[in-house]
PDB file of C-alpha atoms in Angstrom:
ATOM      1  CA  SER A   1     -80.641  60.027 -30.602  1.00  0.00           C
ATOM      2  CA  TYR A   2     -84.228  59.813 -31.826  1.00  0.00           C
ATOM      3  CA  SER A   3     -85.745  57.697 -34.565  1.00  0.00           C
ATOM      4  CA  ASN A   4     -89.048  57.225 -36.410  1.00  0.00           C
ATOM      5  CA  ASN A   5     -88.189  53.630 -37.244  1.00  0.00           C
ATOM      6  CA  THR A   6     -89.793  50.622 -35.570  1.00  0.00           C
ATOM      7  CA  CYS A   7     -86.564  48.682 -35.226  1.00  0.00           C
ATOM      8  CA  HIS A   8     -85.222  47.255 -31.973  1.00  0.00           C
ATOM      9  CA  ASP A   9     -81.769  48.800 -32.197  1.00  0.00           C
ATOM     10  CA  ASN A  10     -80.688  49.648 -28.673  1.00  0.00           C
ATOM     11  CA  ASN A  11     -78.552  52.483 -30.026  1.00  0.00           C
ATOM     12  CA  TYR A  12     -81.704  54.611 -30.234  1.00  0.00           C
ATOM     13  CA  ASP A  13     -82.926  56.491 -27.184  1.00  0.00           C
ATOM     14  CA  PHE A  14     -86.507  56.635 -28.500  1.00  0.00           C
ATOM     15  CA  ILE A  15     -88.525  55.080 -31.284  1.00  0.00           C
ATOM     16  CA  ILE A  16     -91.310  57.389 -32.461  1.00  0.00           C
ATOM     17  CA  ALA A  17     -94.213  55.701 -34.225  1.00  0.00           C
ATOM     18  CA  ALA A  18     -96.254  57.874 -36.583  1.00  0.00           C
ATOM     19  CA  ASP A  19     -97.734  55.068 -38.665  1.00  0.00           C
ATOM     20  CA  GLY A  20    -101.370  56.120 -38.335  1.00  0.00           C
ATOM     21  CA  PHE A  21    -104.550  54.478 -37.125  1.00  0.00           C
ATOM     22  CA  SER A  22    -104.214  50.743 -36.316  1.00  0.00           C
ATOM     23  CA  SER A  23    -100.513  51.349 -35.737  1.00  0.00           C
ATOM     24  CA  LYS A  24     -98.448  48.213 -36.189  1.00  0.00           C
ATOM     25  CA  SER A  25     -95.957  49.632 -33.720  1.00  0.00           C
ATOM     26  CA  SER A  26     -98.532  49.804 -30.922  1.00  0.00           C
ATOM     27  CA  LYS A  27     -99.799  46.304 -31.699  1.00  0.00           C
ATOM     28  CA  SER A  28     -96.309  44.938 -31.119  1.00  0.00           C
ATOM     29  CA  LYS A  29     -96.428  46.448 -27.618  1.00  0.00           C
ATOM     30  CA  SER A  30     -98.836  46.149 -24.692  1.00  0.00           C
ATOM     31  CA  ILE A  31    -100.403  49.555 -25.457  1.00  0.00           C
ATOM     32  CA  LYS A  32    -104.197  49.464 -25.131  1.00  0.00           C
ATOM     33  CA  TYR A  33    -106.875  51.542 -26.842  1.00  0.00           C
ATOM     34  CA  PHE A  34    -110.236  52.944 -25.900  1.00  0.00           C
ATOM     35  CA  LYS A  35    -112.151  52.971 -29.148  1.00  0.00           C
ATOM     36  CA  PHE A  36    -115.516  52.582 -30.821  1.00  0.00           C
ATOM     37  CA  LYS A  37    -116.771  52.746 -34.380  1.00  0.00           C
ATOM     38  CA  TYR A  38    -119.336  55.309 -35.533  1.00  0.00           C
ATOM     39  CA  ARG A  39    -122.324  54.352 -37.640  1.00  0.00           C
ATOM     40  CA  GLN A  40    -121.057  56.942 -40.081  1.00  0.00           C
ATOM     41  CA  SER A  41    -118.328  56.582 -42.675  1.00  0.00           C
ATOM     42  CA  SER A  42    -116.818  59.311 -44.835  1.00  0.00           C
ATOM     43  CA  LEU A  43    -116.665  59.530 -48.602  1.00  0.00           C
ATOM     44  CA  THR A  44    -113.692  61.532 -49.797  1.00  0.00           C
ATOM     45  CA  VAL A  45    -112.955  62.787 -53.298  1.00  0.00           C
ATOM     46  CA  LYS A  46    -111.150  65.635 -55.069  1.00  0.00           C
ATOM     47  CA  VAL A  47    -113.376  67.839 -57.244  1.00  0.00           C
ATOM     48  CA  LEU A  48    -112.758  70.744 -59.615  1.00  0.00           C
ATOM     49  CA  ILE A  49    -115.205  73.512 -58.694  1.00  0.00           C
ATOM     50  CA  ARG A  50    -116.050  76.605 -60.733  1.00  0.00           C
ATOM     51  CA  ASN A  51    -116.693  80.036 -59.221  1.00  0.00           C
ATOM     52  CA  ALA A  52    -115.136  78.969 -55.925  1.00  0.00           C
ATOM     53  CA  SER A  53    -113.492  81.348 -53.492  1.00  0.00           C
ATOM     54  CA  LEU A  54    -109.951  80.094 -52.989  1.00  0.00           C
ATOM     55  CA  LYS A  55    -109.806  81.518 -49.466  1.00  0.00           C
ATOM     56  CA  SER A  56    -112.890  79.764 -48.128  1.00  0.00           C
ATOM     57  CA  SER A  57    -113.450  76.329 -46.653  1.00  0.00           C
ATOM     58  CA  PHE A  58    -116.755  75.040 -45.315  1.00  0.00           C
ATOM     59  CA  GLU A  59    -117.965  72.590 -42.680  1.00  0.00           C
ATOM     60  CA  ILE A  60    -121.684  72.025 -43.270  1.00  0.00           C
ATOM     61  CA  LEU A  61    -123.388  70.263 -40.355  1.00  0.00           C
ATOM     62  CA  ARG A  62    -126.104  68.127 -41.929  1.00  0.00           C
ATOM     63  CA  SER A  63    -128.453  65.696 -40.177  1.00  0.00           C
ATOM     64  CA  GLU A  64    -126.801  62.694 -41.853  1.00  0.00           C
ATOM     65  CA  GLY A  65    -123.308  63.906 -40.911  1.00  0.00           C
ATOM     66  CA  PRO A  66    -120.844  66.754 -41.556  1.00  0.00           C
ATOM     67  CA  PHE A  67    -119.875  67.776 -45.094  1.00  0.00           C
ATOM     68  CA  ALA A  68    -116.456  69.429 -45.508  1.00  0.00           C
ATOM     69  CA  LEU A  69    -115.274  71.459 -48.499  1.00  0.00           C
ATOM     70  CA  LEU A  70    -111.532  72.123 -48.301  1.00  0.00           C
ATOM     71  CA  PRO A  71    -109.445  74.121 -50.817  1.00  0.00           C
ATOM     72  CA  ILE A  72    -106.273  72.472 -52.145  1.00  0.00           C
ATOM     73  CA  SER A  73    -105.009  74.649 -54.995  1.00  0.00           C
ATOM     74  CA  GLY A  74    -106.590  76.584 -57.847  1.00  0.00           C
ATOM     75  CA  ASP A  75    -110.086  75.207 -58.472  1.00  0.00           C
ATOM     76  CA  LEU A  76    -109.261  71.867 -56.837  1.00  0.00           C
ATOM     77  CA  TYR A  77    -111.084  71.020 -53.605  1.00  0.00           C
ATOM     78  CA  GLN A  78    -111.129  68.044 -51.252  1.00  0.00           C
ATOM     79  CA  ILE A  79    -114.601  66.910 -50.212  1.00  0.00           C
ATOM     80  CA  VAL A  80    -115.235  64.817 -47.097  1.00  0.00           C
ATOM     81  CA  TRP A  81    -118.894  63.748 -47.036  1.00  0.00           C
ATOM     82  CA  SER A  82    -120.008  61.848 -43.927  1.00  0.00           C
ATOM     83  CA  GLY A  83    -123.124  59.719 -43.681  1.00  0.00           C
ATOM     84  CA  LEU A  84    -124.354  56.238 -42.895  1.00  0.00           C
ATOM     85  CA  THR A  85    -121.894  53.651 -44.159  1.00  0.00           C
ATOM     86  CA  ALA A  86    -124.411  52.076 -46.528  1.00  0.00           C
ATOM     87  CA  ASP A  87    -125.202  55.481 -48.073  1.00  0.00           C
ATOM     88  CA  CYS A  88    -121.520  56.284 -48.559  1.00  0.00           C
ATOM     89  CA  LEU A  89    -120.907  52.969 -50.290  1.00  0.00           C
ATOM     90  CA  LYS A  90    -123.876  53.574 -52.623  1.00  0.00           C
ATOM     91  CA  ARG A  91    -122.539  57.016 -53.541  1.00  0.00           C
ATOM     92  CA  LYS A  92    -119.136  55.522 -54.278  1.00  0.00           C
ATOM     93  CA  GLU A  93    -120.703  53.287 -56.930  1.00  0.00           C
ATOM     94  CA  LEU A  94    -122.432  56.192 -58.724  1.00  0.00           C
ATOM     95  CA  SER A  95    -121.127  57.438 -62.045  1.00  0.00           C
ATOM     96  CA  ASN A  96    -119.047  60.613 -61.839  1.00  0.00           C
ATOM     97  CA  GLN A  97    -121.867  62.662 -63.368  1.00  0.00           C
ATOM     98  CA  LEU A  98    -124.496  61.421 -60.915  1.00  0.00           C
ATOM     99  CA  LEU A  99    -122.156  62.049 -57.997  1.00  0.00           C
ATOM    100  CA  LEU A 100    -121.471  65.580 -59.244  1.00  0.00           C
ATOM    101  CA  ASN A 101    -125.227  66.166 -59.525  1.00  0.00           C
ATOM    102  CA  LYS A 102    -125.703  65.126 -55.894  1.00  0.00           C
ATOM    103  CA  LEU A 103    -122.819  67.330 -54.780  1.00  0.00           C
ATOM    104  CA  SER A 104    -124.355  70.328 -56.561  1.00  0.00           C
ATOM    105  CA  THR A 105    -127.375  70.118 -54.225  1.00  0.00           C
ATOM    106  CA  ILE A 106    -125.156  70.392 -51.129  1.00  0.00           C
ATOM    107  CA  LEU A 107    -122.392  72.820 -52.074  1.00  0.00           C
ATOM    108  CA  PRO A 108    -122.721  76.489 -51.041  1.00  0.00           C
ATOM    109  CA  PHE A 109    -124.537  78.798 -53.438  1.00  0.00           C
ATOM    110  CA  GLY A 110    -122.467  79.637 -56.513  1.00  0.00           C
ATOM    111  CA  TYR A 111    -120.076  76.695 -56.163  1.00  0.00           C
ATOM    112  CA  GLU A 112    -120.454  74.517 -59.280  1.00  0.00           C
ATOM    113  CA  PRO A 113    -118.821  71.037 -59.304  1.00  0.00           C
ATOM    114  CA  ASP A 114    -117.169  70.517 -62.687  1.00  0.00           C
ATOM    115  CA  ALA A 115    -115.173  67.280 -62.624  1.00  0.00           C
ATOM    116  CA  ILE A 116    -113.984  64.532 -60.278  1.00  0.00           C
ATOM    117  CA  VAL A 117    -110.233  64.100 -60.002  1.00  0.00           C
ATOM    118  CA  GLY A 118    -108.826  60.717 -58.988  1.00  0.00           C
ATOM    119  CA  ASN A 119    -110.671  57.972 -57.136  1.00  0.00           C
ATOM    120  CA  VAL A 120    -113.664  58.127 -54.819  1.00  0.00           C
ATOM    121  CA  GLN A 121    -112.866  56.495 -51.475  1.00  0.00           C
ATOM    122  CA  VAL A 122    -114.879  55.553 -48.391  1.00  0.00           C
ATOM    123  CA  PHE A 123    -113.341  55.015 -44.962  1.00  0.00           C
ATOM    124  CA  PRO A 124    -114.932  54.176 -41.584  1.00  0.00           C
ATOM    125  CA  ASN A 125    -114.938  56.699 -38.748  1.00  0.00           C
ATOM    126  CA  TYR A 126    -113.589  55.791 -35.308  1.00  0.00           C
ATOM    127  CA  PHE A 127    -113.091  57.329 -31.902  1.00  0.00           C
ATOM    128  CA  CYS A 128    -109.812  55.998 -30.566  1.00  0.00           C
ATOM    129  CA  ILE A 129    -107.286  57.000 -27.892  1.00  0.00           C
ATOM    130  CA  ALA A 130    -104.267  54.948 -26.838  1.00  0.00           C
ATOM    131  CA  PHE A 131    -103.650  54.694 -23.109  1.00  0.00           C
ATOM    132  CA  PRO A 132    -100.948  55.466 -22.546  1.00  0.00           C
ATOM    133  CA  PHE A 133     -99.474  56.372 -25.941  1.00  0.00           C
ATOM    134  CA  PHE A 134     -95.993  55.298 -24.964  1.00  0.00           C
ATOM    135  CA  GLU A 135     -94.213  52.277 -23.555  1.00  0.00           C
ATOM    136  CA  LYS A 136     -90.693  52.700 -22.264  1.00  0.00           C
ATOM    137  CA  ARG A 137     -88.861  54.302 -25.207  1.00  0.00           C
ATOM    138  CA  TYR A 138     -91.655  53.818 -27.756  1.00  0.00           C
ATOM    139  CA  ILE A 139     -93.771  56.944 -28.296  1.00  0.00           C
ATOM    140  CA  LEU A 140     -96.907  57.132 -30.452  1.00  0.00           C
ATOM    141  CA  ILE A 141     -97.781  60.442 -32.103  1.00  0.00           C
ATOM    142  CA  GLY A 142    -100.510  61.593 -34.490  1.00  0.00           C
ATOM    143  CA  GLU A 143    -103.206  59.113 -35.397  1.00  0.00           C
ATOM    144  CA  ALA A 144    -101.117  56.272 -34.039  1.00  0.00           C
ATOM    145  CA  ALA A 145    -102.045  57.716 -30.617  1.00  0.00           C
ATOM    146  CA  HIS A 146    -105.531  59.118 -31.311  1.00  0.00           C
ATOM    147  CA  CYS A 147    -108.130  59.062 -34.057  1.00  0.00           C
ATOM    148  CA  PHE A 148    -111.420  60.979 -34.126  1.00  0.00           C
ATOM    149  CA  HIS A 149    -114.258  61.727 -36.522  1.00  0.00           C
ATOM    150  CA  PRO A 150    -112.877  64.007 -39.293  1.00  0.00           C
ATOM    151  CA  VAL A 151    -115.285  66.841 -38.472  1.00  0.00           C
ATOM    152  CA  GLY A 152    -113.459  70.176 -38.458  1.00  0.00           C
ATOM    153  CA  GLY A 153    -110.117  68.695 -39.477  1.00  0.00           C
ATOM    154  CA  GLN A 154    -109.223  68.221 -35.819  1.00  0.00           C
ATOM    155  CA  GLY A 155    -107.191  65.056 -36.394  1.00  0.00           C
ATOM    156  CA  LEU A 156    -104.648  66.977 -38.474  1.00  0.00           C
ATOM    157  CA  ASN A 157    -104.539  69.882 -36.003  1.00  0.00           C
ATOM    158  CA  LEU A 158    -103.897  67.509 -33.104  1.00  0.00           C
ATOM    159  CA  SER A 159    -101.150  65.721 -35.017  1.00  0.00           C
ATOM    160  CA  TRP A 160     -99.326  68.985 -35.728  1.00  0.00           C
ATOM    161  CA  ARG A 161     -99.549  69.884 -32.048  1.00  0.00           C
ATOM    162  CA  ASP A 162     -98.150  66.446 -31.128  1.00  0.00           C
ATOM    163  CA  VAL A 163     -95.125  67.079 -33.334  1.00  0.00           C
ATOM    164  CA  ASP A 164     -94.628  70.589 -31.970  1.00  0.00           C
ATOM    165  CA  CYS A 165     -94.883  69.442 -28.350  1.00  0.00           C
ATOM    166  CA  LEU A 166     -92.568  66.446 -28.742  1.00  0.00           C
ATOM    167  CA  THR A 167     -89.995  68.521 -30.628  1.00  0.00           C
ATOM    168  CA  TYR A 168     -90.036  71.139 -27.866  1.00  0.00           C
ATOM    169  CA  MET A 169     -89.690  68.545 -25.114  1.00  0.00           C
ATOM    170  CA  VAL A 170     -86.823  66.714 -26.816  1.00  0.00           C
ATOM    171  CA  ASP A 171     -84.980  70.017 -27.136  1.00  0.00           C
ATOM    172  CA  ARG A 172     -85.758  70.970 -23.539  1.00  0.00           C
ATOM    173  CA  PHE A 173     -84.576  67.654 -22.117  1.00  0.00           C
ATOM    174  CA  SER A 174     -81.397  67.838 -24.206  1.00  0.00           C
ATOM    175  CA  ARG A 175     -80.556  71.397 -23.123  1.00  0.00           C
ATOM    176  CA  ASN A 176     -81.251  70.808 -19.432  1.00  0.00           C
ATOM    177  CA  LYS A 177     -79.649  67.358 -19.424  1.00  0.00           C
ATOM    178  CA  ARG A 178     -82.694  65.829 -17.753  1.00  0.00           C
ATOM    179  CA  ASN A 179     -83.131  62.105 -17.394  1.00  0.00           C
ATOM    180  CA  LYS A 180     -84.408  61.085 -20.825  1.00  0.00           C
ATOM    181  CA  LEU A 181     -86.321  58.125 -19.366  1.00  0.00           C
ATOM    182  CA  TYR A 182     -88.982  60.543 -18.105  1.00  0.00           C
ATOM    183  CA  LEU A 183     -89.582  62.250 -21.454  1.00  0.00           C
ATOM    184  CA  PRO A 184     -92.369  59.880 -22.706  1.00  0.00           C
ATOM    185  CA  LEU A 185     -94.280  60.302 -19.431  1.00  0.00           C
ATOM    186  CA  TYR A 186     -93.932  64.109 -19.488  1.00  0.00           C
ATOM    187  CA  TYR A 187     -95.059  64.164 -23.123  1.00  0.00           C
ATOM    188  CA  TYR A 188     -98.072  61.967 -22.345  1.00  0.00           C
ATOM    189  CA  PHE A 189     -99.374  64.180 -19.529  1.00  0.00           C
ATOM    190  CA  LYS A 190     -98.649  67.342 -21.523  1.00  0.00           C
ATOM    191  CA  ARG A 191    -100.711  66.202 -24.516  1.00  0.00           C
ATOM    192  CA  LEU A 192    -103.476  64.235 -22.790  1.00  0.00           C
ATOM    193  CA  PRO A 193    -105.756  67.185 -21.767  1.00  0.00           C
ATOM    194  CA  ASP A 194    -105.753  68.611 -25.304  1.00  0.00           C
ATOM    195  CA  ILE A 195    -106.483  65.223 -26.881  1.00  0.00           C
ATOM    196  CA  LEU A 196    -109.290  64.401 -24.440  1.00  0.00           C
ATOM    197  CA  LEU A 197    -110.926  67.808 -24.918  1.00  0.00           C
ATOM    198  CA  ILE A 198    -110.833  67.652 -28.730  1.00  0.00           C
ATOM    199  CA  GLY A 199    -112.116  64.086 -28.610  1.00  0.00           C
ATOM    200  CA  PHE A 200    -115.049  65.237 -26.470  1.00  0.00           C
ATOM    201  CA  ILE A 201    -115.776  68.208 -28.770  1.00  0.00           C
ATOM    202  CA  THR A 202    -115.725  66.200 -32.012  1.00  0.00           C
ATOM    203  CA  ASP A 203    -117.852  63.424 -30.549  1.00  0.00           C
ATOM    204  CA  SER A 204    -120.357  65.944 -29.153  1.00  0.00           C
ATOM    205  CA  ILE A 205    -120.657  67.679 -32.539  1.00  0.00           C
ATOM    206  CA  ILE A 206    -121.545  64.370 -34.197  1.00  0.00           C
ATOM    207  CA  ARG A 207    -124.052  63.345 -31.520  1.00  0.00           C
ATOM    208  CA  ILE A 208    -125.781  66.739 -31.390  1.00  0.00           C
ATOM    209  CA  PHE A 209    -125.779  67.745 -35.059  1.00  0.00           C
ATOM    210  CA  SER A 210    -126.160  64.347 -36.760  1.00  0.00           C
ATOM    211  CA  ASN A 211    -129.358  63.576 -34.935  1.00  0.00           C
ATOM    212  CA  THR A 212    -133.049  64.258 -35.523  1.00  0.00           C
ATOM    213  CA  ASN A 213    -134.275  63.545 -31.982  1.00  0.00           C
ATOM    214  CA  LEU A 214    -135.927  66.364 -30.023  1.00  0.00           C
ATOM    215  CA  LEU A 215    -133.223  66.975 -27.394  1.00  0.00           C
ATOM    216  CA  PRO A 216    -130.352  67.369 -29.908  1.00  0.00           C
ATOM    217  CA  LEU A 217    -132.551  69.695 -31.981  1.00  0.00           C
ATOM    218  CA  ILE A 218    -133.113  71.909 -28.931  1.00  0.00           C
ATOM    219  CA  LEU A 219    -129.396  71.861 -28.090  1.00  0.00           C
ATOM    220  CA  ARG A 220    -128.538  72.850 -31.668  1.00  0.00           C
ATOM    221  CA  ARG A 221    -130.808  75.877 -31.510  1.00  0.00           C
ATOM    222  CA  ILE A 222    -129.302  76.953 -28.175  1.00  0.00           C
ATOM    223  CA  ILE A 223    -125.718  76.498 -29.416  1.00  0.00           C
ATOM    224  CA  PHE A 224    -126.288  78.474 -32.614  1.00  0.00           C
ATOM    225  CA  LYS A 225    -128.086  81.216 -30.688  1.00  0.00           C
ATOM    226  CA  VAL A 226    -125.219  81.569 -28.221  1.00  0.00           C
ATOM    227  CA  LEU A 227    -122.612  81.574 -31.014  1.00  0.00           C
ATOM    228  CA  SER A 228    -124.542  84.179 -32.998  1.00  0.00           C
ATOM    229  CA  LEU A 229    -124.767  86.490 -29.974  1.00  0.00           C
ATOM    230  CA  SER A 230    -121.239  86.155 -28.606  1.00  0.00           C
ATOM    231  CA  LYS A 231    -118.208  87.076 -30.682  1.00  0.00           C
ATOM    232  CA  ILE A 232    -115.949  86.230 -27.732  1.00  0.00           C
ATOM    233  CA  ILE A 233    -117.232  82.651 -27.512  1.00  0.00           C
ATOM    234  CA  ARG A 234    -116.864  82.197 -31.282  1.00  0.00           C
ATOM    235  CA  LYS A 235    -113.267  83.440 -31.207  1.00  0.00           C
ATOM    236  CA  TYR A 236    -112.406  81.246 -28.209  1.00  0.00           C
ATOM    237  CA  LEU A 237    -113.952  78.164 -29.800  1.00  0.00           C
ATOM    238  CA  PHE A 238    -112.082  78.667 -33.078  1.00  0.00           C
ATOM    239  CA  LYS A 239    -108.869  79.322 -31.159  1.00  0.00           C
ATOM    240  CA  LEU A 240    -109.369  76.160 -29.106  1.00  0.00           C
ATOM    241  CA  MET A 241    -109.892  74.025 -32.203  1.00  0.00           C
ATOM    242  CA  THR A 242    -106.891  75.627 -33.939  1.00  0.00           C
ATOM    243  CA  ILE A 243    -104.149  75.753 -31.308  1.00  0.00           C
ATOM    244  CA  GLY A 244    -105.686  73.614 -28.556  1.00  0.00           C
ATOM    245  CA  ILE A 245    -104.860  73.990 -24.860  1.00  0.00           C
ATOM    246  CA  SER A 246    -101.306  72.651 -24.930  1.00  0.00           C
TER     247      SER A 246
END
């Protein structure tokens, strides 16, 4: 049997913790983390936008940090605006109209912010990987096991792949009647390469594109030139960030 509860009932074969970053489940165990905090935070808010294409999302790489525009439904979009923590907190305190005015200077041409829906929130950005993300029969998945900068929506993609991989392995172990004690270790080594690679990619994007020093500027020009010239590299990169290497 498998459970997503954090109880200590010995009737369960595994306890799967999916309680997000700063997991209480992992804190109750001896699981360690490699982590650091970025200078950037992210402001997130839902906005009604006129003249928007419902099929398009955007990731705008700005010098202060990435700016994501993500369709939800109809004219409703989720905005994730990264920047220095102090700047994000100042924007949070702006009136809705002033914030909409600032957004209008960043949004793609033709996209007109109309109204803010709900609350404006600011959250810090971390790089964090548990090692290992299991202990005996406790298994961490999703952001309980790893948390990266929200650029490109990679945290969500990784979490879906965690679920898919663990589901497959549980089924495989059950069908083949393998020793269930080895499942957490197999899962860990199966997911680790994908998580490390995506962590490296997201961190590199932030360091190269949210930087005004000379070397990152040169690297940006080279990267964009290569991507513009090679359709194969573009397709591989998008595939990697969509389905990973697992």
